[in-house]
Structure formats: C-alpha cells, structure tokens
Short mmCIF file of C-alpha atoms in Angstrom, two decimals:
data_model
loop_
_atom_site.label_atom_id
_atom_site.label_comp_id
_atom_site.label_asym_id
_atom_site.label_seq_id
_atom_site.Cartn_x
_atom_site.Cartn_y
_atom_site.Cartn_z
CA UNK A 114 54.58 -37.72 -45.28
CA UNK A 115 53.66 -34.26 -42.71
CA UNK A 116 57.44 -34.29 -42.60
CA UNK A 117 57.94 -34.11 -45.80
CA UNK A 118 55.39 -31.56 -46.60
CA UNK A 119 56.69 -28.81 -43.63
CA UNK A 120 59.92 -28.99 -45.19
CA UNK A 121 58.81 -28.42 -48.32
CA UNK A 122 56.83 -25.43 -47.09
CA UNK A 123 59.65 -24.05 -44.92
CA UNK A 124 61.89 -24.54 -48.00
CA UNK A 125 59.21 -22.04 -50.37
CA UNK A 126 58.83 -19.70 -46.89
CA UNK A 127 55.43 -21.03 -46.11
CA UNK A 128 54.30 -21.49 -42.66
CA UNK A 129 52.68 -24.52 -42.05
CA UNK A 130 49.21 -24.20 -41.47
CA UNK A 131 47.77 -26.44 -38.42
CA UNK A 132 45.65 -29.11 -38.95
CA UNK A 133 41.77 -28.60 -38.89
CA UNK A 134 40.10 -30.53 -36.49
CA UNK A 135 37.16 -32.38 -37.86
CA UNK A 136 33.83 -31.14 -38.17
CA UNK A 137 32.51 -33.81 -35.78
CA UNK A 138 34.62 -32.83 -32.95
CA UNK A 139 33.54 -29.37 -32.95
CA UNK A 140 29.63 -30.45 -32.82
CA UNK A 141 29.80 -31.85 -29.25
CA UNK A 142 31.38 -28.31 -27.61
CA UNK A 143 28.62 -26.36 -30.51
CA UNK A 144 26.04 -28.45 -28.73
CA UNK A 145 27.57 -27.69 -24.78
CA UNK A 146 27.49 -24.15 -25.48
CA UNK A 147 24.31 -23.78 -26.61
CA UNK A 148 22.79 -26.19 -23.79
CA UNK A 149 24.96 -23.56 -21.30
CA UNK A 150 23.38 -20.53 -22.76
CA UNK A 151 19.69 -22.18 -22.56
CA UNK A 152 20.36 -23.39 -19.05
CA UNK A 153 21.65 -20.01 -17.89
CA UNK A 154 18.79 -17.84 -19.63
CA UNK A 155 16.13 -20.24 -17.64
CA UNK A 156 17.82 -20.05 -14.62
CA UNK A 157 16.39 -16.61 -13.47
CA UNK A 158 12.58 -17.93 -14.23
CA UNK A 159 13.28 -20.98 -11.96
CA UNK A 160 13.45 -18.47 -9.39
CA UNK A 161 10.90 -16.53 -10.29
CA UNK A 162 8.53 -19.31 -10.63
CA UNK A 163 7.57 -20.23 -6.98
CA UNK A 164 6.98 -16.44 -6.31
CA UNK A 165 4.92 -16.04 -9.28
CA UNK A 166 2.49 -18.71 -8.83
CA UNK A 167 2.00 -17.86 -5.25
CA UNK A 168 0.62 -14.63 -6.51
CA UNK A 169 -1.22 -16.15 -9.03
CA UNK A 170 -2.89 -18.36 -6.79
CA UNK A 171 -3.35 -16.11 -3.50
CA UNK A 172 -3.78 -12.77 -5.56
CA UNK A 173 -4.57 -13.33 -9.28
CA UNK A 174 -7.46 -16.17 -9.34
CA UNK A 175 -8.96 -14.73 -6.75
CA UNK A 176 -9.79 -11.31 -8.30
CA UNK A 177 -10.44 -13.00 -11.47
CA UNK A 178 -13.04 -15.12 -9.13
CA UNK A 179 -14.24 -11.76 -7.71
CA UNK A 180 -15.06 -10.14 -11.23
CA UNK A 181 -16.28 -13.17 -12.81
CA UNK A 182 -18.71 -13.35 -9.31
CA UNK A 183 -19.92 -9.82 -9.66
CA UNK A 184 -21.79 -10.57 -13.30
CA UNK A 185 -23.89 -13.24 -11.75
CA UNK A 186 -26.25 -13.71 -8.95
CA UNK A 187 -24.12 -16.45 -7.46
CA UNK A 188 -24.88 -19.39 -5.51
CA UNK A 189 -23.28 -21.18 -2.91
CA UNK A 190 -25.30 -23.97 -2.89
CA UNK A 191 -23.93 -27.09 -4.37
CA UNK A 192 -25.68 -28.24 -7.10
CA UNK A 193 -27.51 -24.32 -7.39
CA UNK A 194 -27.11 -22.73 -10.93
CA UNK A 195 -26.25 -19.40 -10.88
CA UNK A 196 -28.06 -16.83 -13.18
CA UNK A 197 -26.22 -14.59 -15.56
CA UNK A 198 -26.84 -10.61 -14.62
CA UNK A 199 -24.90 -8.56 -17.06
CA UNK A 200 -23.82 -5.47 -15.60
CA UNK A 201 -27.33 -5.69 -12.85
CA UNK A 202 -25.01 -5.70 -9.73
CA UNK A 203 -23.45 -2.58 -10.64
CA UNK A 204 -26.67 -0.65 -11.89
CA UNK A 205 -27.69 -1.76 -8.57
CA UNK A 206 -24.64 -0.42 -6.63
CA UNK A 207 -25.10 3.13 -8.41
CA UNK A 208 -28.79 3.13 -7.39
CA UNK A 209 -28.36 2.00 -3.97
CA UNK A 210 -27.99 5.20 -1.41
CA UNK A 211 -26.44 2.83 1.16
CA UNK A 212 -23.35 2.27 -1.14
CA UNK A 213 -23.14 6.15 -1.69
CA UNK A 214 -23.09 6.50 1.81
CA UNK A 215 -20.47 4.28 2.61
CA UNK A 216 -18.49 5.20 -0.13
CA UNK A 217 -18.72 8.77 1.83
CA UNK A 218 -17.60 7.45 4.76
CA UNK A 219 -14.44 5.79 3.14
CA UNK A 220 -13.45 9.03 1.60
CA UNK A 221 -14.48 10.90 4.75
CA UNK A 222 -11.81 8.44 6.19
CA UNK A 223 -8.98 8.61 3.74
CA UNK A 224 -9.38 12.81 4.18
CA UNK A 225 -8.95 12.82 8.46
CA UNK A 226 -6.57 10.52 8.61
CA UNK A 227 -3.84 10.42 5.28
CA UNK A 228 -2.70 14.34 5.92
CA UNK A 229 -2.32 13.80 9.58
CA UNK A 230 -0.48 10.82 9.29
CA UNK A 231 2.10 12.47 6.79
CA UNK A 232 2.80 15.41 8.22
CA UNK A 233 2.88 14.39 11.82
CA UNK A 234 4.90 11.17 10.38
CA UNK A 235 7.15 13.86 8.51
CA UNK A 236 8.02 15.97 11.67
CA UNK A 237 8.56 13.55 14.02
CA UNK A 238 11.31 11.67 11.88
CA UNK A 239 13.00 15.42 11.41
CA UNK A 240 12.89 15.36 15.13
CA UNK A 241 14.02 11.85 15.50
CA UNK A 242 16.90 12.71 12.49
CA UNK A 243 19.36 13.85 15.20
CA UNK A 244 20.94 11.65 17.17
CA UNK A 245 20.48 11.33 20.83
CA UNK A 246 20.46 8.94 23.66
CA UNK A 247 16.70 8.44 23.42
CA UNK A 248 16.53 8.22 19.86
CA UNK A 249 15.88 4.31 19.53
CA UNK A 250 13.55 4.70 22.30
CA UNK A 251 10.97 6.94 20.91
CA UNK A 252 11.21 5.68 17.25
CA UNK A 253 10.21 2.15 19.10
CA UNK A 254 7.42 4.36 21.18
CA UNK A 255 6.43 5.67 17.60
CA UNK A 256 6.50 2.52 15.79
CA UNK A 257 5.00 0.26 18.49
CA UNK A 258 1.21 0.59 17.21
CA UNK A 259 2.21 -0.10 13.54
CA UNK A 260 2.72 -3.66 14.77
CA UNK A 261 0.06 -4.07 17.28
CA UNK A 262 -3.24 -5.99 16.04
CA UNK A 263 -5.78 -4.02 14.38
CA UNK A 264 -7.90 -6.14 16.66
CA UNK A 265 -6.42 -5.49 19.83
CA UNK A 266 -6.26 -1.57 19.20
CA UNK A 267 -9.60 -1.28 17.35
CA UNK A 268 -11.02 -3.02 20.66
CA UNK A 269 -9.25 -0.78 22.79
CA UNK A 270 -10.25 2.20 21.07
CA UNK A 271 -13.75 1.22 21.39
CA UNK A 272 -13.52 1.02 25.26
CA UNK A 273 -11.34 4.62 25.30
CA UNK A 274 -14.54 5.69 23.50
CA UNK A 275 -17.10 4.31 25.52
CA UNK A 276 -19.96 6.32 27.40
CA UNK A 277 -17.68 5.82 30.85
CA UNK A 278 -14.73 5.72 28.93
CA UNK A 279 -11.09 7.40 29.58
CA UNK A 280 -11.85 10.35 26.63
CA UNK A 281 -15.39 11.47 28.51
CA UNK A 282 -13.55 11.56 31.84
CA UNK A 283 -10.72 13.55 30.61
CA UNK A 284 -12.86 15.75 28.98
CA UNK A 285 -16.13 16.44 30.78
CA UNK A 286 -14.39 14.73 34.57
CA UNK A 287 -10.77 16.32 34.06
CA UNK A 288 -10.52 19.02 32.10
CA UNK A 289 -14.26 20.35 32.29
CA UNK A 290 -14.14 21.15 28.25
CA UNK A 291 -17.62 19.45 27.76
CA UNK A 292 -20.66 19.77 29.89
CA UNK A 293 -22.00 16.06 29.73
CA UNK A 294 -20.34 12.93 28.46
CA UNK A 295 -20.22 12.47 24.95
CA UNK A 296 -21.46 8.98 23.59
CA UNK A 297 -19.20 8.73 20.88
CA UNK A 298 -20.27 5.39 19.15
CA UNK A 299 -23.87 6.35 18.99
CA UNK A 300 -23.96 8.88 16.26
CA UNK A 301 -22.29 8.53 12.79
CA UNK A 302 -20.03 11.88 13.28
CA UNK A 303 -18.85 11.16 16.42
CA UNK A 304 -18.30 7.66 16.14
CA UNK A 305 -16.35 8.60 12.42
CA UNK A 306 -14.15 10.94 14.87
CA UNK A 307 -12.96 7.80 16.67
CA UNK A 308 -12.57 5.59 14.14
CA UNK A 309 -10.22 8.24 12.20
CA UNK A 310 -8.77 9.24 15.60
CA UNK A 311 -7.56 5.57 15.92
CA UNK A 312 -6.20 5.49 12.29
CA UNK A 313 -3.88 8.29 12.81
CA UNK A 314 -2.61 6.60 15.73
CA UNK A 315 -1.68 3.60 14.10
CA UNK A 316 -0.58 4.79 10.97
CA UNK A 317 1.76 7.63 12.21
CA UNK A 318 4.75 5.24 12.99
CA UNK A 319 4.74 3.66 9.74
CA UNK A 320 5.15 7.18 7.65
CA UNK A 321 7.75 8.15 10.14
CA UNK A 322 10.08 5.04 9.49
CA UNK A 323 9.33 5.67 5.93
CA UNK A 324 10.48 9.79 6.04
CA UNK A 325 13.30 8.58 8.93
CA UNK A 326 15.10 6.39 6.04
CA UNK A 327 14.48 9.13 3.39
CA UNK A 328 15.70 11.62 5.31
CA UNK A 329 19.18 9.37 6.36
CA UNK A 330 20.16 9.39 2.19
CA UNK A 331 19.93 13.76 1.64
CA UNK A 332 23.66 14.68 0.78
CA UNK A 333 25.33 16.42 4.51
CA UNK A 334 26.84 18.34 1.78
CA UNK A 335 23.54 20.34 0.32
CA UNK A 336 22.85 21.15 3.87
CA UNK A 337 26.02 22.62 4.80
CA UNK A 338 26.01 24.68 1.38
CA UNK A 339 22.33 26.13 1.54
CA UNK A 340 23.63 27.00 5.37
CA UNK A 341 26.76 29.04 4.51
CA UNK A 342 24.82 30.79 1.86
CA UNK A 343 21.68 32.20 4.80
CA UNK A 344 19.29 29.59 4.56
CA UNK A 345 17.70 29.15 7.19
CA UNK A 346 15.69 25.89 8.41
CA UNK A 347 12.36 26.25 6.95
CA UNK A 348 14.43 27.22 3.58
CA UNK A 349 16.78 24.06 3.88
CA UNK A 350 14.22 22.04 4.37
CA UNK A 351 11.93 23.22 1.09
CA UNK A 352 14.67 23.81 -1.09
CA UNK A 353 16.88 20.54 -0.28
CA UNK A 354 15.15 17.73 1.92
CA UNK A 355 11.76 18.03 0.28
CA UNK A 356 13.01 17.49 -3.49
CA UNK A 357 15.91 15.01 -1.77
CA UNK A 358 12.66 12.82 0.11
CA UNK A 359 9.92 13.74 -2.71
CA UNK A 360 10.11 9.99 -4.08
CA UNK A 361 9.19 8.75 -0.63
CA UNK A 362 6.77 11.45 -0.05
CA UNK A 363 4.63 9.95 -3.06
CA UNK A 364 5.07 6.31 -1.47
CA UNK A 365 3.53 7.06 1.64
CA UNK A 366 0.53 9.15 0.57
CA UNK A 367 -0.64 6.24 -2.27
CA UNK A 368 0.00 3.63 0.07
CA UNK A 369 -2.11 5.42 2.58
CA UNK A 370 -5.17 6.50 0.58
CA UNK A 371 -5.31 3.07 -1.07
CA UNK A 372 -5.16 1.89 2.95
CA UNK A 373 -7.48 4.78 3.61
CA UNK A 374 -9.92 3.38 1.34
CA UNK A 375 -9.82 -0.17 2.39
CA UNK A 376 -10.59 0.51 6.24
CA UNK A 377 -12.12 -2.72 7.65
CA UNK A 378 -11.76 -3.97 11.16
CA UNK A 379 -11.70 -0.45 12.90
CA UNK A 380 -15.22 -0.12 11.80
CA UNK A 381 -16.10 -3.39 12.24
CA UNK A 382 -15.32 -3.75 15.52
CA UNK A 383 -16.00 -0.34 16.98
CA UNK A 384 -19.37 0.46 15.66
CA UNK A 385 -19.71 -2.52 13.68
CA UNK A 386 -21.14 -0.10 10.74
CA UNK A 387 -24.24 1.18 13.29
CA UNK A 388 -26.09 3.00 14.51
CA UNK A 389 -28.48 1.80 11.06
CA UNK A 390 -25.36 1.33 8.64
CA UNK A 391 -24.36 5.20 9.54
CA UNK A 392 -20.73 4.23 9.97
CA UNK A 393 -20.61 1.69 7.04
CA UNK A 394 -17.62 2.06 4.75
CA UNK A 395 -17.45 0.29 1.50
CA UNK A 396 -15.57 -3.12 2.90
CA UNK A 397 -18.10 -3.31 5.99
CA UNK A 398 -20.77 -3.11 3.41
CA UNK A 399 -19.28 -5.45 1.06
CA UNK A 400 -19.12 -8.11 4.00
CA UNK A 401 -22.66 -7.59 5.24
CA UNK A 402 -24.11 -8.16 1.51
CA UNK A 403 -21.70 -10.90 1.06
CA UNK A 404 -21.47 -13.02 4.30
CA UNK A 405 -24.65 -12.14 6.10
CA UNK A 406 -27.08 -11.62 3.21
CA UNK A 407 -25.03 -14.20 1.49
CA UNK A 408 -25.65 -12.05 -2.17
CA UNK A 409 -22.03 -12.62 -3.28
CA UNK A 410 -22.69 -11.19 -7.01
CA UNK A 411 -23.78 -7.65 -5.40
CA UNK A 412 -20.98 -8.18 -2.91
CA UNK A 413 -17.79 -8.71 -5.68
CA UNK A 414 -19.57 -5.76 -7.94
CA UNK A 415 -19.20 -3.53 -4.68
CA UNK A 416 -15.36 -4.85 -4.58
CA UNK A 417 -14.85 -4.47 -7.96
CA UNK A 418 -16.11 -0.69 -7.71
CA UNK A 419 -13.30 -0.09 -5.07
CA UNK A 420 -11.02 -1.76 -6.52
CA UNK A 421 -11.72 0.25 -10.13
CA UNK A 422 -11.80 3.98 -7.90
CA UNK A 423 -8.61 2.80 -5.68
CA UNK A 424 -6.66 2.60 -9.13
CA UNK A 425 -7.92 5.94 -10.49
CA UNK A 426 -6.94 7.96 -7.73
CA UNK A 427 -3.98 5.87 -7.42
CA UNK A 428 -2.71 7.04 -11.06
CA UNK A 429 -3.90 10.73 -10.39
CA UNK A 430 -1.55 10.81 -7.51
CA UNK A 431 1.58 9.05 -9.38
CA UNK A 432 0.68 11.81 -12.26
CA UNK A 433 0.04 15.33 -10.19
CA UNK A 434 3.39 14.13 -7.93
CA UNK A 435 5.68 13.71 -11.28
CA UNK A 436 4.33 16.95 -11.94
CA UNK A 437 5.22 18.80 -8.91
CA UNK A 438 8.56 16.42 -8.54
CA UNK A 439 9.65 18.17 -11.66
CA UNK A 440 8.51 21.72 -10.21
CA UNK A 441 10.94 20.94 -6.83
CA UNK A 442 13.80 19.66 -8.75
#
C-alpha cells in the first residue's frame, strides 16, 4: 500500500513526505529534556549548599542570636526567664562614659595604625617590585608576623614593653634619648603607643602582599610610555600605578579599619584594658560586661553598636574611593 502511494506521488511530482512518528514516542525524550534542564539548573545550588549553610550556621544565627540578645536582659541560667528591655541596653550604652571611652580608644587605634600600615605596606612592595636575589627573602621577613599568633606577639610585645624591657634599655640604656625608663603599660597613652606600635608591625606584611600582587598586573607598557615622554618616578607612579592599583588600594584600607576597629587580644593581653579600663576598646569591654559581669543583653547591644558603626564607615569609604577612583582614571 506505501508502495503504491510513493509512486503515485512521484508520478504527480510530489515528494513523499516521511512518516510522523507518534505523539507517544516523542513524550519520553519531551520528558528527558526537561528532567536534563532541571537537573543541570540545580546543579550549581548543590554546590553552593554546604558553603551556604556553614555560614548560616557559624555566621548568620549567631548575629541573629546577638541582636535578638541585646533587647533583653538575658539569662544564662537554665530554667531563668529573661526580661524584655526594648531598646534599654542601648540607652544604656549611649549614657555610659566607659563605652565612649573605649569607643575612643578603638578609633584612636584604627587612626595610628591603618595609614602606617598602607603606606609603609605600599613602599616596601615598590621596593620589593624589582627583582633581586633577596627578593623572596625579605617579602618572607615582611610577611612572617602576618602569620605569627596574635598571642605569641601580643605577649612578646608586652615583655619588649616592660619597665626592664628591650625599648627602655635602648632608649634611656643605649641611646640616652630619655632620662628615666618609661613604664609604658601603666598609663593609657603610653600603653595605647604599644599596643598600636605592635599593630603596625603585624599588619604591614599583609598590605604589602596585597600592593606586591597589584603592582605585578600595571601594563610594562604605560611605564615605558609615561618614561619616553619625561616622567619621572614620582609622576609614573601618580599618573599610572596609583589609578592601575586604586581597586586594591580601597581593599586594604576597609579591611584594615574594619580590623582596626575590632582590636581584641593585643589589648587584652598587654594591658588587659588597665590601668582602671583606660586602655579598654570596644571588644575588651564587650567581653568584660559579657563574660565577667555575665550581663550578655548590655554585652550584644555594645556588639551590635560596632557592628552598626563598622558598616557606616565601611560604605563611606567604598563611596569617597569611587569618587576619587573616577578623579585618577
């Protein structure tokens, strides 16, 4: 009968048309298609998944903890109700001239120790840029306290700092600059000197790595042009690294006042906030209220506070830098 019916059609000048398969046969590859594409567009949340809870355990429940904390006068008692505040904690942190204080301290911090730290950071990876012999030995030299324990330094600092320590016998036994030693821990200026002098110690390695790999991606090319038309070093460097390494410029100062501002275990364990709570800083006064006085409401409200101010001035800085990234470029 198909035989008969192509001749027919070849006969008029027809072409046969193929058969059509039936609509049940093309169901079953409709359906493997559309299991592909659902299987493929869930694929990259499978990944995503273990990473995400992670942070929503470690990171995310416990700041909702923390806020949820800092409207009650919480108990750690089993079995102890805790009483709603309101808003208590924090008229309490606004009236309380220890938190000012400490909050001065913290900014006193982040304003010693985040310029140093970028632009000694910033010329000692320009120095470190050319290539030498003992290149990989002083960027290790450099880099070395980045990974040493806070602990161990902040401990070390604190005997470097000491009445009969190595900075009073270099100064007053050495080099005669000071008429009597100097005790350094037991007043809130001097003991603020050497908490700041050890954070731009630590924290000078890390910026350089950071500038070191900005400065290894500015074009050879804009160099060698601003060169052949008079520019000299100083000019090269405003004109074509700065606007080349801007980007990583406004990196490393957030990341260091938002580290600025969370100083802990310097303070800790070099003056341990004394002499009276003169050294205090906003995380050494958060742990005192929380762990020793064991008032955890007043303790997340004074978190909460940092947190809030740490965000601010975090989007001030990401909004003044696009503004003076556009200026450069």
């Amino acid at each position: 009968m198909s035989t008969t019916t192509e001749r027919t059609a070849r006969a008029v000048g027809v072409a046969p048309t193929a058969p059509r398969r039936s609509s049940a046969a093309q169901r079953p590859q409709q359906g493997r298609r559309r299991s592909g594409r659902l299987s493929g567009g869930a694929t990259p949340y499978l990944f995503i998944a273990p990473g995400f809870i992670l942070f929503a355990v470690l990171i995310l429940l416990p700041i909702f903890q923390a806020v949820q904390m800092s409207f009650f006068d919480w108990k750690i008692i089993p079995g102890a109700v805790s009483q709603f505040l309101g808003l208590d904690n924090y008229a309490r942190a606004f009236q309380d001239p220890h938190f000012w204080l400490s909050l001065t301290n913290s900014g006193i911090y982040m304003l010693f120790t985040v310029p140093p730290q970028i632009v000694l950071g910033l010329f000692i990876a320009v120095l470190l840029k050319r290539r030498s012999p003992t290149q990989p030995v002083f960027r290790v030299l450099f880099y070395l306290p980045v990974v040493t324990s806070w602990v161990v330094v902040s401990l070390l600092f604190k005997f470097l700092f000491a009445d009969g320590g190595l900075v009073n016998f270099t100064l007053h036994d050495f080099l005669h600059l000071m008429n009597s030693d100097v005790s350094w821990l037991s007043g809130r200026w001097t003991a603020l000197v050497a908490i700041c002098a050890l954070g731009v110690w630590k924290g000078v390695g890390w910026a350089m790595m950071i500038f070191l790999a900005a400065l290894q991606g500015v074009p050879q090319a804009l160099e060698e042009a601003a060169t052949m038309d008079g520019a000299g070093r100083w000019q090269r460097f405003r004109v074509v690294t700065l606007p080349a390494i801007w980007p990583s410029v406004v990196f490393v100062t957030v990341m260091l006042v938002i580290g600025g501002f969370n100083v802990f275990t310097s303070v800790l364990l070099m003056t341990g906030g004394g002499p009276g709570g003169q050294t205090d800083v906003v995380l050494t006064y958060m742990y005192d209220q929380a762990f020793a006085n064991l008032d955890f409401g007043y303790g997340s409200a004074l978190a909460v506070i940092l947190a809030v101010i740490v965000f601010v001035l975090a989007v001030i800085q990401l909004r003044v830098f696009r503004d003076r990234g556009e200026e450069l470029s």
